[in-house]
XYZ file of C-alpha atoms in Angstrom:
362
model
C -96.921 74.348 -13.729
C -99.148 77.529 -14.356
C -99.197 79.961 -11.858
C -101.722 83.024 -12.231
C -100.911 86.011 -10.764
C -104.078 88.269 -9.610
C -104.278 91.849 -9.012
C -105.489 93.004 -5.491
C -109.166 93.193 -5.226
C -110.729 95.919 -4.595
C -113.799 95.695 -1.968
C -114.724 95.475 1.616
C -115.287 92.360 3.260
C -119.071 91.961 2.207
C -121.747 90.371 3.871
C -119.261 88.216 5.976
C -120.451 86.582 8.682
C -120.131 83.588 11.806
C -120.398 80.212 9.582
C -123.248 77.534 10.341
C -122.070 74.770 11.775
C -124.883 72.217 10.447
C -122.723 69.313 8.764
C -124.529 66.906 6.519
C -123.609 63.419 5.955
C -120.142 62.740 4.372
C -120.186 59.973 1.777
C -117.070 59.495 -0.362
C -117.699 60.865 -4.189
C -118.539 57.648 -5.988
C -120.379 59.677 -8.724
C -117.542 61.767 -9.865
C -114.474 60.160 -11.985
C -111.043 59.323 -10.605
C -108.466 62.688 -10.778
C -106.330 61.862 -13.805
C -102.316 61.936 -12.762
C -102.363 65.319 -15.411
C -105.449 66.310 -13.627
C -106.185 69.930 -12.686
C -105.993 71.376 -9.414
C -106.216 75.037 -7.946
C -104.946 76.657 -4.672
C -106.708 79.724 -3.907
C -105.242 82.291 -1.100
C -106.812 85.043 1.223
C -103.566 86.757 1.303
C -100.537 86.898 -0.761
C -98.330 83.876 -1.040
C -95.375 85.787 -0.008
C -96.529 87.082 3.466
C -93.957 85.283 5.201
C -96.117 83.544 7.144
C -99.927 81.450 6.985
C -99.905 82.076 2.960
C -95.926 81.514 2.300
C -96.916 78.286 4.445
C -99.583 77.269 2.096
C -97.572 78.280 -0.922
C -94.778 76.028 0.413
C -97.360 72.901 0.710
C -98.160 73.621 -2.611
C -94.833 73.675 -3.835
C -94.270 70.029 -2.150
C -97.683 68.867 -4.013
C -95.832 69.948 -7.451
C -92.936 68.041 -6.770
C -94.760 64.924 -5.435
C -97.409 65.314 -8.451
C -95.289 66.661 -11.310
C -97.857 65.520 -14.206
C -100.926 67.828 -12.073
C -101.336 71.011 -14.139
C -101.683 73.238 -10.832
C -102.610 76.902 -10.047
C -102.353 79.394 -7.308
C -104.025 82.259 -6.828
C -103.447 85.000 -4.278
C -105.372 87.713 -2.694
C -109.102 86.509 -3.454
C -111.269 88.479 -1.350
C -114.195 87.792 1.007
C -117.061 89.083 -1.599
C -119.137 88.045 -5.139
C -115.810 88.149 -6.434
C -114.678 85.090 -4.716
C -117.426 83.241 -5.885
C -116.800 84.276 -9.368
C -113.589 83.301 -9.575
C -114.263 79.555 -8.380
C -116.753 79.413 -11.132
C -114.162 80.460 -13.521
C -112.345 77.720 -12.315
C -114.438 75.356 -12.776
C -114.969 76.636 -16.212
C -111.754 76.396 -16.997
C -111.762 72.564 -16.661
C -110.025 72.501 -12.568
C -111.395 69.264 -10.573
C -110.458 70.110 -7.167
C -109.812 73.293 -5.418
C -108.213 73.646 -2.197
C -108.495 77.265 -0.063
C -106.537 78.372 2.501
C -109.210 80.369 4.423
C -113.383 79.817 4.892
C -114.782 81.470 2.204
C -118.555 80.417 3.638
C -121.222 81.149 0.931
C -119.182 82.259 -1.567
C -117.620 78.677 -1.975
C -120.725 76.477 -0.799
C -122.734 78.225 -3.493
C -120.218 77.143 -6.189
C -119.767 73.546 -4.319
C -123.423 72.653 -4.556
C -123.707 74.193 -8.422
C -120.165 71.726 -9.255
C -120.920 68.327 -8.009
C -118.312 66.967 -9.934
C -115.153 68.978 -8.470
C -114.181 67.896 -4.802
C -113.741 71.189 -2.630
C -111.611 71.395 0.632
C -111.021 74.802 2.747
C -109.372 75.391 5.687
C -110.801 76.846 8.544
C -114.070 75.584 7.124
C -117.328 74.390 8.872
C -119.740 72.694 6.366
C -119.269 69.355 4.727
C -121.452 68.230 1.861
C -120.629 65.265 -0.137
C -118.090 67.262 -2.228
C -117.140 69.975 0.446
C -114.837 69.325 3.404
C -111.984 70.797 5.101
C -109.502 71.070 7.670
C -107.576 72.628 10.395
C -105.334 72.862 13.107
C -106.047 72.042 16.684
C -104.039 75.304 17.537
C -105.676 75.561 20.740
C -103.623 73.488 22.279
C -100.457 75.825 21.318
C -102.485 79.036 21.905
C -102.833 77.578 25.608
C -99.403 77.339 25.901
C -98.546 80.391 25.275
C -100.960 82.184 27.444
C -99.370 80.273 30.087
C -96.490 81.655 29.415
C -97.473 85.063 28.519
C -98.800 84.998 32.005
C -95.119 84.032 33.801
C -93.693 86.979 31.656
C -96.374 90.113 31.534
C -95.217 93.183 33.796
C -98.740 94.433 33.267
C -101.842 91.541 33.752
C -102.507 93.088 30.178
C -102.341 91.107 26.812
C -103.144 92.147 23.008
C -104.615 89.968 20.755
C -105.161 91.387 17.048
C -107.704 89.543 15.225
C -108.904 89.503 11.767
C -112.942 88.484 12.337
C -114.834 87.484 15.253
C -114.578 83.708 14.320
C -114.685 80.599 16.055
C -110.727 80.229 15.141
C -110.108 83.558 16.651
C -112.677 82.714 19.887
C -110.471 79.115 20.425
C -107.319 80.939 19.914
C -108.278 83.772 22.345
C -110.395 82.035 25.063
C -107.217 79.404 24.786
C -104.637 82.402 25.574
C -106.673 83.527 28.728
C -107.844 80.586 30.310
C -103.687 79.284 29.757
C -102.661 82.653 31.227
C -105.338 82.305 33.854
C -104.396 79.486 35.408
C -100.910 81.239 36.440
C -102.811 84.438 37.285
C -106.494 85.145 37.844
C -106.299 88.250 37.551
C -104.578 88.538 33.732
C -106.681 90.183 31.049
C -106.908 90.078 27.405
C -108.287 92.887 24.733
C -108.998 92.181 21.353
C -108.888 94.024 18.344
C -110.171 93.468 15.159
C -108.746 94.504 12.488
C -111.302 93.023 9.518
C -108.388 91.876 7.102
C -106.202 88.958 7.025
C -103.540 90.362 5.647
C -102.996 94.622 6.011
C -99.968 95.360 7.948
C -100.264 98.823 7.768
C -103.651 98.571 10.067
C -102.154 95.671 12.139
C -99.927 98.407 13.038
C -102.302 100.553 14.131
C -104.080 98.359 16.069
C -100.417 97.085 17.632
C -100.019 100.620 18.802
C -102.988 101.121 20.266
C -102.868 97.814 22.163
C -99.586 99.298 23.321
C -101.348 102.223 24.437
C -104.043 100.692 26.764
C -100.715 99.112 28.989
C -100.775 95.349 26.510
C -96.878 94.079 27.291
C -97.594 91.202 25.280
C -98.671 90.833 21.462
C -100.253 87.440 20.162
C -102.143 87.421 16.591
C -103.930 85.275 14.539
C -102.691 87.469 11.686
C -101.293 86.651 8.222
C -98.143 88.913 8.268
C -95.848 89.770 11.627
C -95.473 93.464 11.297
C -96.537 93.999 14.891
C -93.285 92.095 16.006
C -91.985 95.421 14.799
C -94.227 97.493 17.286
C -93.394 95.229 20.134
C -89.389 95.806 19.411
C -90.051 99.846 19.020
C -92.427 99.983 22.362
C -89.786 97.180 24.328
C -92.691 94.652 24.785
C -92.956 90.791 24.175
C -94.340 89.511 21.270
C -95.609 85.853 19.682
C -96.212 84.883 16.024
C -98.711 83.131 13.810
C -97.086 81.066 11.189
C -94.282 82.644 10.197
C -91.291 80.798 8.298
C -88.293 82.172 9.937
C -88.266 82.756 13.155
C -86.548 85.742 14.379
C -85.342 84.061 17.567
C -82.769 86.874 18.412
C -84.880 89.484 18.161
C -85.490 90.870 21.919
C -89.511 91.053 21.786
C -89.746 87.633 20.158
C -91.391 84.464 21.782
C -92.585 82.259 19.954
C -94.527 80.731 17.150
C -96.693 78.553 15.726
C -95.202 76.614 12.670
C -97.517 74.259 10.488
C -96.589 72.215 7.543
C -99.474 71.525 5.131
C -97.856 69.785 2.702
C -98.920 66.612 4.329
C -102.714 67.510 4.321
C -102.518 68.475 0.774
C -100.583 65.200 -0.415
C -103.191 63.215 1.651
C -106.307 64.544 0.373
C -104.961 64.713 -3.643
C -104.322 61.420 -3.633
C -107.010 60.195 -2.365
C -109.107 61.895 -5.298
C -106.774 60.352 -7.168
C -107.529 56.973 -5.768
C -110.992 57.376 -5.978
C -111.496 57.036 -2.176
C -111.546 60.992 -1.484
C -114.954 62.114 1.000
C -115.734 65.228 2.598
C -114.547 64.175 6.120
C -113.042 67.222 7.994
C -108.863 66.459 9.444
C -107.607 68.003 12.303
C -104.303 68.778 12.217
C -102.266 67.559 15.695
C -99.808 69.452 18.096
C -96.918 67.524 17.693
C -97.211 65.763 14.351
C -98.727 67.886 11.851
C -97.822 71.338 13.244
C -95.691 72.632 16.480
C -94.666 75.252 18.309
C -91.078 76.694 16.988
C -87.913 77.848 18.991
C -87.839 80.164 21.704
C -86.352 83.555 21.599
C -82.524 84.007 22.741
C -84.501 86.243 25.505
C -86.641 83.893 27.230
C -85.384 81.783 30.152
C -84.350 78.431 30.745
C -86.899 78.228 33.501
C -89.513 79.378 31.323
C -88.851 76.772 28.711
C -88.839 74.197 30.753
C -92.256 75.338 32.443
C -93.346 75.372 28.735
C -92.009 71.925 27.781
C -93.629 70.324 30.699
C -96.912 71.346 29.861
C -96.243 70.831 26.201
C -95.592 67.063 26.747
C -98.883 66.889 28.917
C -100.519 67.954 26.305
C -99.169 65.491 23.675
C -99.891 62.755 26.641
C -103.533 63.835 25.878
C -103.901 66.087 29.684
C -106.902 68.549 28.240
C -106.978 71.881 29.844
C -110.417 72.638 28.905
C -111.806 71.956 31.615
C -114.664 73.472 33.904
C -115.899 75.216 35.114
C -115.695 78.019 32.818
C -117.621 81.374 32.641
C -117.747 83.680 29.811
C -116.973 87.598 29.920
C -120.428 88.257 31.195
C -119.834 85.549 34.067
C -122.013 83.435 33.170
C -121.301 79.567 33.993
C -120.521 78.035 30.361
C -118.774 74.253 31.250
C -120.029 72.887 34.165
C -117.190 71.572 36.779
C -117.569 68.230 35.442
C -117.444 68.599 31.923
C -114.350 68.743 29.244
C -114.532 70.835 26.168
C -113.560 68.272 23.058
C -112.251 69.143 19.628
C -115.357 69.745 18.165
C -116.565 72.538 20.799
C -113.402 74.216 20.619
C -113.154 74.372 16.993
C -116.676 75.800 16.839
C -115.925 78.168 19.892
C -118.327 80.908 19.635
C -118.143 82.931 23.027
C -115.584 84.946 24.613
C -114.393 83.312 28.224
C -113.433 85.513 31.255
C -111.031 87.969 31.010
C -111.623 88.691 27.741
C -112.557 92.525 26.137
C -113.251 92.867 22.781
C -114.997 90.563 21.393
């Protein structure tokens, strides 16, 4: 198994910007030859693999892909960035002979680009939002858990005030933030939620920073779609409350610890590689579920029984399919977005692109 190790690049984040969600047709990829079992396959990471949380999780499905495909020559690479760079490594790649590669974030442009150029490698990306006949991806329904947890957040906040620190302003950051306050919301009207972003995936040092000043503005309660959990730190230091994003050991006895979101993609990965194998791979996105493909991980030793059970209860209304989008809902300029008799579906909440009530910052 080759692994390549990559310096960090150096660059800002470019000309990035909200994806188009036009999808074309998905038709399976008769034209391009079966994956040999001693095929070549390559893993490419926004952050590094050893963040302890969404790229150690990817790294880990990886790791499960070697074991299950032991013949696959298979590489990983960490830290690709957001820029031309991105989109010069993938043709590198492709150079180099590699017939599928799989990305842990949505690199946009600087993957279609190469996907339309290579119509013989099969592309998947999480987080994406284009198909083509060779480009798909997939994601997690984390709404679902996000809601959760602003329900909670809202039966343990002091202050009405939560912190969210984002990366972007993307549709995955909109569904997990709008999910957060409409959860908390339905305890407590009155509950508010300000975002900052932070324009990195992975940079603890300015996660920190924008921890603290969360803190500052009267936030009792941290929540992140981040790649790293070095504002669980911050919470402890400033005796606040704090949930995580992904992370693979849950500090359960630490004081300002929740809870989590845990997701195993090792099942996603195994899926869609065979299937190339097959020869019956398409471009057709997968949503991860709540409850079978990802979950919400142990409580901390400091929450209550009462509050787990409140949480449990409306976790298992959730897996019984009870959907808590539901209207009306206004966004932050009050403006009626979902009508009273209207339920937000998968689709609309992946491709969230508006900030709901209560919400400052983005």
């Amino acid at each position: 198994m080759e692994i390549l190790k990559r310096r960090h690049f150096i660059g800002g984040i470019g000309s990035f910007f909200l994806p188009s969600y036009a999808q074309a047709e998905t038709t399976p990829l008769s034209s391009i030859s079966l994956l040999p079992q001693d095929g070549s396959i390559a893993f490419c990471y926004s952050g590094p693999k050893t963040d302890g949380g969404w790229g150690t999780l990817h790294e880990r499905g990886r790791l499960e892909v070697s074991k299950y495909f032991p013949k696959l020559r298979i590489t990983s690479i960490e830290n690709v960035p957001y820029s031309i760079q991105a989109t010069r490594l993938f043709r590198y790649l492709i150079a180099e002979g590699v017939q599928m590669i799989i990305t842990n974030s949505n690199y946009d442009n600087f993957l279609h680009d190469v996907s339309n150029y290579a119509q013989n490698v099969s592309f998947t990306e999480c987080n994406g939002h284009v198909t083509t006949s060779n480009l798909g991806w997939f994601y997690l329904d984390h709404w679902y858990a996000f809601y959760i947890f602003g329900y909670i957040s809202a039966l343990i906040t002091k202050t009405n005030k939560l912190g969210f620190i984002s990366s972007f302003p993307i549709p995955s950051v909109y569904s997990a933030v709008n999910a957060i306050t409409l959860g908390a919301r339905k305890i407590n009207p009155l509950i508010n939620l300000q975002v900052i972003h932070t324009g990195s995936w992975f940079n603890p040092k300015v996660t920190i920073q924008a921890a603290n000043a969360l803190c500052d503005q009267g936030c009792d309660i941290l929540l992140s779609i981040m790649n790293d959990m070095s504002y669980l730190r911050v919470a402890e230091q400033r005796n606040i409350k704090a949930f995580l994003y992904n992370n693979m050991t849950p500090p359960i006895r630490s004081k300002a610890y929740i809870n989590s979101i845990l997701c195993d993609f090792s099942k996603v990965y195994i899926q869609q590689i065979q299937q190339r194998i097959n020869g019956t791979w398409n471009s057709k996105p997968v949503l991860l579920k709540l409850g079978q493909d990802y979950n919400i991980s142990r409580w901390g030793t400091s929450i209550s029984n009462i509050i787990r059970y409140q949480a449990t209860a409306l976790y298992e209304n959730i897996l019984r399919d009870y959907n808590p989008f539901q209207g009306p809902i206004y966004n932050n300029k009050r403006q009626l977005k979902v009508t009273s008799n209207t339920t937000m579906q998968n689709f609309d909440l992946y491709q969230w692109n508006w900030a709901v009530e209560g919400v400052t910052g983005l």
